[in-house]
């Protein structure tokens, strides 16, 4: 059984940083990991993804240069470093697994965590 648990969210001032973690358990070694976010009343948006084997990454244009995805395979954990945060980054952040690394549509992701909330104050 695959389980994902996000952590690291919280309240931060604009311009600040947070690092989110996604800890995975179960048979996850064949999957790429993606990060998404969903603000109230809005759709769930793709942010970034990373492969397990060779660490390939890709990002949404909206976060490129501010967010960095990385992974520690020994800990079975993927991170999302978020810098220069803005109030519009306020949302619940989710990690998820997919076999389609380049996919940005949430429907292609197979397993999801429960989310961790991020609030950026102005």
Coordinates of C-alpha atoms in Angstrom, one line a residue:
X1 CA 0.0 0.0 0.0
X2 CA 1.3 3.4 -1.0
X3 CA 1.1 6.3 1.5
X4 CA 2.3 9.9 1.1
X5 CA 2.6 12.3 3.9
X6 CA 3.3 16.0 3.4
X7 CA 4.8 18.3 6.1
X8 CA 6.5 21.6 6.4
X9 CA 3.6 24.0 5.7
X10 CA 2.8 26.9 7.9
X11 CA 2.5 30.7 8.1
X12 CA 5.3 32.8 6.5
X13 CA 5.7 36.5 5.6
X14 CA 6.0 37.5 2.0
X15 CA 9.6 37.2 0.8
X16 CA 10.2 34.3 3.2
X17 CA 10.9 30.6 2.5
X18 CA 9.5 27.2 3.4
X19 CA 10.6 23.7 2.7
X20 CA 7.9 21.1 2.2
X21 CA 8.6 17.4 2.6
X22 CA 6.8 14.5 1.0
X23 CA 7.5 11.2 2.8
X24 CA 6.5 8.0 0.9
X25 CA 6.0 4.5 2.0
X26 CA 5.1 1.3 0.2
X27 CA 6.0 0.3 -3.4
X28 CA 6.9 3.8 -4.7
X29 CA 10.2 3.1 -6.6
X30 CA 8.6 3.1 -10.1
X31 CA 7.0 6.5 -9.7
X32 CA 7.9 10.1 -10.3
X33 CA 6.7 12.6 -7.7
X34 CA 4.9 15.8 -8.3
X35 CA 3.9 18.8 -6.2
X36 CA 0.6 20.5 -6.7
X37 CA -1.3 23.2 -4.9
X38 CA -4.9 24.2 -4.6
X39 CA -6.2 27.6 -3.3
X40 CA -9.8 28.0 -2.1
X41 CA -12.2 27.9 -4.9
X42 CA -9.5 27.2 -7.5
X43 CA -8.3 24.2 -9.4
X44 CA -5.4 22.0 -8.3
X45 CA -2.3 23.3 -10.2
X46 CA 0.9 21.5 -11.1
X47 CA 4.1 23.0 -9.7
X48 CA 7.0 20.6 -10.2
X49 CA 7.9 17.0 -10.7
X50 CA 11.0 14.8 -10.3
X51 CA 11.9 11.3 -11.4
X52 CA 13.2 8.7 -9.0
X53 CA 16.1 7.2 -10.9
X54 CA 17.9 10.1 -12.6
X55 CA 16.5 13.1 -10.8
X56 CA 15.0 14.8 -13.9
X57 CA 12.9 17.8 -13.0
X58 CA 10.4 20.1 -14.6
X59 CA 8.5 23.1 -13.3
X60 CA 5.4 25.2 -14.0
X61 CA 6.4 28.6 -15.4
X62 CA 4.6 30.2 -12.4
X63 CA 7.2 28.9 -9.9
X64 CA 10.3 28.4 -12.1
X65 CA 13.2 30.2 -10.4
X66 CA 11.5 30.4 -7.0
X67 CA 10.7 26.7 -6.2
X68 CA 13.1 23.8 -6.3
X69 CA 12.2 20.2 -6.2
X70 CA 14.7 17.6 -4.9
X71 CA 14.7 14.1 -3.5
X72 CA 16.6 11.9 -1.0
X73 CA 16.0 8.3 -2.2
X74 CA 17.7 6.9 1.0
X75 CA 14.9 8.6 3.0
X76 CA 12.2 8.1 0.4
X77 CA 11.4 11.8 0.6
X78 CA 10.9 14.5 -1.9
X79 CA 11.3 18.2 -1.0
X80 CA 9.9 21.4 -2.4
X81 CA 12.0 24.4 -1.4
X82 CA 10.0 27.6 -1.8
X83 CA 11.7 30.9 -1.8
X84 CA 10.6 34.5 -2.2
X85 CA 7.0 33.5 -1.3
X86 CA 4.1 35.7 -2.3
X87 CA 0.6 36.0 -0.9
X88 CA -0.7 34.4 -4.1
X89 CA 1.3 31.2 -3.1
X90 CA -1.2 30.7 -0.3
X91 CA -2.8 27.3 -0.8
X92 CA -2.8 23.7 0.3
X93 CA 0.2 21.9 -1.1
X94 CA 0.0 18.2 -2.2
X95 CA 2.5 15.6 -3.4
X96 CA 1.5 12.8 -5.6
X97 CA 2.9 9.9 -7.6
X98 CA 2.7 9.3 -11.4
X99 CA 4.2 7.0 -14.0
X100 CA 4.1 9.9 -16.5
X101 CA 6.8 12.3 -15.4
X102 CA 5.9 15.1 -17.8
X103 CA 2.2 15.1 -16.9
X104 CA 0.8 18.2 -15.4
X105 CA -2.9 17.1 -15.3
X106 CA -3.8 15.9 -11.7
X107 CA -5.9 13.1 -13.2
X108 CA -2.7 11.3 -14.3
X109 CA -1.4 11.1 -10.8
X110 CA -2.3 7.9 -9.0
X111 CA -1.6 8.5 -5.3
X112 CA -2.0 11.6 -3.2
X113 CA -1.1 12.9 0.2
X114 CA -3.5 14.7 2.5
X115 CA -1.9 18.1 1.9
X116 CA -0.1 20.7 4.0
X117 CA -1.4 24.3 4.2
X118 CA 0.8 27.2 3.4
X119 CA -0.2 30.8 4.2
X120 CA 1.8 33.8 3.0
X121 CA 1.0 37.0 4.7
X122 CA 1.7 40.4 3.1

